[in-house]
Short mmCIF file of C-alpha atoms in Angstrom, two decimals:
data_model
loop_
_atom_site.label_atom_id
_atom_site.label_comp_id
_atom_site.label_asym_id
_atom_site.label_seq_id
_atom_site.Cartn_x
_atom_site.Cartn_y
_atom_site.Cartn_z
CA UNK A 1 3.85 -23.88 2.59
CA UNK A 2 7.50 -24.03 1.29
CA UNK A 3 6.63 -21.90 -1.57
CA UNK A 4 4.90 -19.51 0.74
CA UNK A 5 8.25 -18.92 3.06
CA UNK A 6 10.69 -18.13 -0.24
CA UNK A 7 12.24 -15.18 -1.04
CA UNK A 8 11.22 -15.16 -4.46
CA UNK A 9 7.74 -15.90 -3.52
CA UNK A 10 7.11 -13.19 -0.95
CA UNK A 11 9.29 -10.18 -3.61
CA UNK A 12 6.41 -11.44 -6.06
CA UNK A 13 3.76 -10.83 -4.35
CA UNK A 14 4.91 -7.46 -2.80
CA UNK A 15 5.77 -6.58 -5.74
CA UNK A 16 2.46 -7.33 -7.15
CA UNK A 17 1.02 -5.11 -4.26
CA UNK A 18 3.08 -2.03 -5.42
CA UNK A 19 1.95 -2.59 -8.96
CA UNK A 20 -1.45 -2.60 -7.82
CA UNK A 21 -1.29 0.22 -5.55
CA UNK A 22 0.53 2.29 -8.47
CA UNK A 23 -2.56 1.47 -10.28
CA UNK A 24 -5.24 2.54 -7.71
CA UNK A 25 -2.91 5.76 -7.22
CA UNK A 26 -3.30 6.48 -11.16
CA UNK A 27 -6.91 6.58 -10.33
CA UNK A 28 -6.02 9.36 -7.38
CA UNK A 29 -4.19 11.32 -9.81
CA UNK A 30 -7.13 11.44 -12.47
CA UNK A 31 -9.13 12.43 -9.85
CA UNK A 32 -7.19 15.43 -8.26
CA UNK A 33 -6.64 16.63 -12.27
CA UNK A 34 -9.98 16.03 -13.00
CA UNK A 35 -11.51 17.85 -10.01
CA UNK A 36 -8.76 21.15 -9.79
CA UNK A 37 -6.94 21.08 -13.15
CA UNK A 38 -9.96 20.59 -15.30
CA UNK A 39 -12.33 21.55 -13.24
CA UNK A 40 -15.21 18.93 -13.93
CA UNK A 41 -18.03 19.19 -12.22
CA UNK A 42 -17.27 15.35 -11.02
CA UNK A 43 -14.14 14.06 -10.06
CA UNK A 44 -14.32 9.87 -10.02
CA UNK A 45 -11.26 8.81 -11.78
CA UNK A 46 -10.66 6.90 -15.13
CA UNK A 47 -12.97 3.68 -13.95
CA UNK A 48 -16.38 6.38 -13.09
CA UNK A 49 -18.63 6.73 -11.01
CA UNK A 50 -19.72 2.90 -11.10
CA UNK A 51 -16.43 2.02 -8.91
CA UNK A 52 -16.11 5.50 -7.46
CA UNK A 53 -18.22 3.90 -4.13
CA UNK A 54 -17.53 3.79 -0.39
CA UNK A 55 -18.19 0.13 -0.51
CA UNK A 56 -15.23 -0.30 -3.40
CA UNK A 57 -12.72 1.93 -0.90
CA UNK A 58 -13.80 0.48 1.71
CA UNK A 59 -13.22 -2.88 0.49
CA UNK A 60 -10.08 -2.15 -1.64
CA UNK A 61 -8.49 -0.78 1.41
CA UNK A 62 -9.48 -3.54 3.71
CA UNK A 63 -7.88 -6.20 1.18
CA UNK A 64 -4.24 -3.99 1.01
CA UNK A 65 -3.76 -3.66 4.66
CA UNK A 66 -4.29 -7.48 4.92
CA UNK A 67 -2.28 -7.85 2.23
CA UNK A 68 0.72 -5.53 3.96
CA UNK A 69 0.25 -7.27 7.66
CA UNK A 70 0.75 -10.45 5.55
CA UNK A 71 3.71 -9.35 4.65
CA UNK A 72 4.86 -8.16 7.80
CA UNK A 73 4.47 -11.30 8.82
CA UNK A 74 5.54 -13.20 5.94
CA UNK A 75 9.16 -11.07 6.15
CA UNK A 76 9.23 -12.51 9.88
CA UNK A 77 8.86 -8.94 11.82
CA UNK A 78 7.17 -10.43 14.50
CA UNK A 79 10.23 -13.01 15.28
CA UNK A 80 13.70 -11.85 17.47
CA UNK A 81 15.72 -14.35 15.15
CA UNK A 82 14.29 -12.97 11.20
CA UNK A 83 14.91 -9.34 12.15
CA UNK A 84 19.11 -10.43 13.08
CA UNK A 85 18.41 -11.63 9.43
CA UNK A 86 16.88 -8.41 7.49
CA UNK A 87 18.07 -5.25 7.33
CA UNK A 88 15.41 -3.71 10.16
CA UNK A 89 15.51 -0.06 7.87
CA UNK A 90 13.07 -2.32 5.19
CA UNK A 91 10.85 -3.79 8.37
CA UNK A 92 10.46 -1.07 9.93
CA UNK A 93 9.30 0.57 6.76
CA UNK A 94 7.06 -2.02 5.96
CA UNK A 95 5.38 -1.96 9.53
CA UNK A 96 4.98 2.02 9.28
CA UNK A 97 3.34 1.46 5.65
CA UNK A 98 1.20 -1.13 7.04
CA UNK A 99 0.42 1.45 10.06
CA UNK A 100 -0.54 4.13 7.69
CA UNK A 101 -2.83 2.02 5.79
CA UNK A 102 -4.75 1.00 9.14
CA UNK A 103 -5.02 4.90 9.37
CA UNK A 104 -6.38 5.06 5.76
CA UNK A 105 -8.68 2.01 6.36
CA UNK A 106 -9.80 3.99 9.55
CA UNK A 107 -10.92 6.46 7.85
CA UNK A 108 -12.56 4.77 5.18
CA UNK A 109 -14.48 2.84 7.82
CA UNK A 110 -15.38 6.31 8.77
CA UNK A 111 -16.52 7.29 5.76
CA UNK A 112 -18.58 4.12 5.04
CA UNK A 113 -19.82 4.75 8.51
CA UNK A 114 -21.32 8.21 7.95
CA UNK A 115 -22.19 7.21 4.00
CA UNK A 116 -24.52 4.45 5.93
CA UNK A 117 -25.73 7.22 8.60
CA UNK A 118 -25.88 10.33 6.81
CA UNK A 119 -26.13 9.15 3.40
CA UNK A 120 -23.93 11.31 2.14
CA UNK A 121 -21.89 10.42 -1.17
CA UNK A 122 -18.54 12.00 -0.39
CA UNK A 123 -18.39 11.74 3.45
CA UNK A 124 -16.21 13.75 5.28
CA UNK A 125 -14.09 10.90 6.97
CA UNK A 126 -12.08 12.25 10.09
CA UNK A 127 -10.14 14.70 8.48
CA UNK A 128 -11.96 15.70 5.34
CA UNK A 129 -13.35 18.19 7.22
CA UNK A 130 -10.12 19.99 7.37
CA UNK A 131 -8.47 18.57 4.74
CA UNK A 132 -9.52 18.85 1.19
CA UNK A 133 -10.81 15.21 0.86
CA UNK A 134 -9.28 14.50 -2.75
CA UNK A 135 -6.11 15.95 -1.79
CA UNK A 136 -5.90 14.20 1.45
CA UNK A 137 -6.60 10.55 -0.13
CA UNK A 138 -4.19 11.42 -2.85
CA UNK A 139 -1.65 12.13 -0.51
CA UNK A 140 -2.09 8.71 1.73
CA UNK A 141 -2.19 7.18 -1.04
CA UNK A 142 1.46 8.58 -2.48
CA UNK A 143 2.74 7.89 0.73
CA UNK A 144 1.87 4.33 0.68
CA UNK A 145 3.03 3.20 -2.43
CA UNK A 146 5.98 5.76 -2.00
CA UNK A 147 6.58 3.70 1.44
CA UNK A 148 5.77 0.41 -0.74
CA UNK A 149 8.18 0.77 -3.69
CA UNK A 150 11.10 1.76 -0.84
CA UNK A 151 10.36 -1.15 1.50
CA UNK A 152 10.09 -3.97 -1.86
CA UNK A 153 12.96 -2.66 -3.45
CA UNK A 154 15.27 -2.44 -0.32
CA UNK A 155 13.76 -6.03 0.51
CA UNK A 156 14.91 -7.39 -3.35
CA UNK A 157 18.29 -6.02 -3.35
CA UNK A 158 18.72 -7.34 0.17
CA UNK A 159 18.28 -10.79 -1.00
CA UNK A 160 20.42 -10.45 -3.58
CA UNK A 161 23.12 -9.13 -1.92
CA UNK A 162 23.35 -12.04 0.58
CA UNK A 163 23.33 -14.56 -2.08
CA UNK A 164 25.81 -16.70 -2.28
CA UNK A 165 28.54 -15.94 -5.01
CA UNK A 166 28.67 -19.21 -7.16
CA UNK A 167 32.63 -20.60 -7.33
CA UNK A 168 34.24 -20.45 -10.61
CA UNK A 169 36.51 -23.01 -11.79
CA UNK A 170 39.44 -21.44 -13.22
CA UNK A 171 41.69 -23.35 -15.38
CA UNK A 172 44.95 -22.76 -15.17
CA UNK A 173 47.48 -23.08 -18.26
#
């Protein structure tokens, strides 16, 4: 549990999360070029069709939205005393990146939803509709590992600003 509450402990694992979130928003970005720069007939990213599923979203999603409201918790934002302690600029930012990714998993759930209804293989979602559906995913996604990269890097230099400065011994001649 010790391990679990350190600094060091919770920066590697967020920034795990951003690494892995840069990695599924590769997969956006070969999408989007595939489907309007190239203009492929199919659009499903570097991995294919194979992963390109409403079950894989769906579950990908699901797992990085636990993953953030573990964090939120882990950095304490749910106790008066931890946010005296962090600068509440990186909190807050984590909370609104874990709200937008409830959004995102909303409408993946959406999505699923009508996949399992409809049977449809590119569901609308809420706002696909409107919203070209590769561009809108590839924007939620920037935003969240935009929102991400801010909140673990403001988090890391944090801690290492309120280290403590070792004393030196100086000898004197």
């Amino acid at each position: 549990m010790e391990r679990a509450n350190s600094t060091a402990f919770k920066e590697q694992v967020f920034i795990g999360a951003v690494v892995l979130q840069g990695l599924h928003f590769v997969e956006h970005i070969a999408q989007v070029t595939q489907k309007f720069f190239l203009k492929l007939p199919e659009a499903h990213g570097i991995l294919g069709a194979a992963l390109d599923t409403e079950w894989v979203h769906f579950t990908y999603n699901l797992a990085l939205l636990a993953l953030l409201w573990a964090l939120v918790f882990a950095y304490g934002l749910h106790r008066r005393d931890t946010c005296r302690n962090q600068p509440r600029s990186y909190l807050s930012i984590l909370a609104f990146t874990a709200g937008v990714q409830l959004y995102h998993m909303i409408e993946h759930s959406v999505k699923l939803a009508q996949h399992l209804v409809e049977g449809c293989g590119s569901c609308p979602g809420l706002l696909g509709a409107v919203v070209e559906l590769a561009w809108l995913h590839f924007s939620i996604n920037l935003a969240i590992l935009a929102l991400m990269a801010l909140a673990s890097a403001g988090f890391a230099l944090s801690s290492i600003s309120t280290k403590p400065t070792p004393a030196h011994d100086t000898i004197s001649a």
